[in-house]
XYZ file of C-alpha atoms in Angstrom:
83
model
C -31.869 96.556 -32.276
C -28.998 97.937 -34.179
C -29.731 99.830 -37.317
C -33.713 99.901 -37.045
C -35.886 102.846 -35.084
C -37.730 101.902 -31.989
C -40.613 101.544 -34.122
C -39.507 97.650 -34.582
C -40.488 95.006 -32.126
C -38.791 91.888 -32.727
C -41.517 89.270 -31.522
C -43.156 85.740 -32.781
C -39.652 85.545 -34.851
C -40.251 88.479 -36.844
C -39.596 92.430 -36.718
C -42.922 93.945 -36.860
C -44.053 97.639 -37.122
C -47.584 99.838 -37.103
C -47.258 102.786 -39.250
C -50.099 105.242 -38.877
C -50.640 108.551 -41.865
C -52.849 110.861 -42.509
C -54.901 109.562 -45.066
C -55.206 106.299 -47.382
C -53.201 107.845 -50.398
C -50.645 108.768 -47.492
C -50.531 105.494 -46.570
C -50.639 103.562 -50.196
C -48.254 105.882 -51.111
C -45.627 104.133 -48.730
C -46.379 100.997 -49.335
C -45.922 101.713 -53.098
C -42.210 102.722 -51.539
C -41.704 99.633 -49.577
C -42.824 97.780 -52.662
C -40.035 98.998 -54.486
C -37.845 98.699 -51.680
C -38.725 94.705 -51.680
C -37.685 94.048 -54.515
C -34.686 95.790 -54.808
C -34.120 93.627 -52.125
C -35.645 90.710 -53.033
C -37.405 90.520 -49.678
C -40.964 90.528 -49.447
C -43.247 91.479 -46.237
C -46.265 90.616 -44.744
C -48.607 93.865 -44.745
C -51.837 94.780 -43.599
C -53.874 97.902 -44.645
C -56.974 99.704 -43.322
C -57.536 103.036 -44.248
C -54.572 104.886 -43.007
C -52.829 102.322 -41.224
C -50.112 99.968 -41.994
C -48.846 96.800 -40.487
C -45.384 95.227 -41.517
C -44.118 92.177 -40.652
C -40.715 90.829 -41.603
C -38.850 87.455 -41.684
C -36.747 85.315 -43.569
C -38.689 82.608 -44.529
C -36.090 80.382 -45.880
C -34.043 80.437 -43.032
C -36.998 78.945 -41.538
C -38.937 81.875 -40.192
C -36.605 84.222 -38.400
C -35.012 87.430 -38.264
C -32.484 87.988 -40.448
C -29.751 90.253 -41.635
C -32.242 90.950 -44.491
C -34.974 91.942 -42.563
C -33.270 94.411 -41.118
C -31.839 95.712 -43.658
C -34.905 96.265 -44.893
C -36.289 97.593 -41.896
C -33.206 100.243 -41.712
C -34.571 101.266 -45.469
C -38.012 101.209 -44.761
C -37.005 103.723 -41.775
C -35.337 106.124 -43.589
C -38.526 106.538 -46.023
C -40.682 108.036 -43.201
C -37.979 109.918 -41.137
């Protein structure tokens, strides 16, 4: 997919992506990024968190669910935070 890392998988109408850190602060750390990322954007994820993992999940939900030009753009952003 053009623009995003590898890391993406576009399935179930969504991009989705595991990130993995060393710790939880590591990890909540990020997600306090991508937070502020989201709303720049005005494009919210789905996220899971255990420990030192994180799950994202993007799509446009008022396009009715799918991947969008917004997600990933915000995907590409999200990237460039861990690279």
């Amino acid at each position: 997919m053009t623009g995003v890392s590898n890391r993406w998988i576009h399935q179930n109408d969504a991009l989705e992506a595991h990130f993995e850190f060393n710790d939880f602060m590591e990890a909540f750390a990020f997600m306090s990024k991508v937070a502020v990322l989201a709303e720049k954007h005005n494009h919210h994820p789905y996220w899971e968190n255990v420990y030192n993992k994180v799950f994202i999940k993007l799509t446009t939900h008022d396009k009715g669910d799918v991947v969008t030009k917004k997600d990933i753009d915000l995907a590409a952003e999200i990237d460039l935070l861990i690279s």
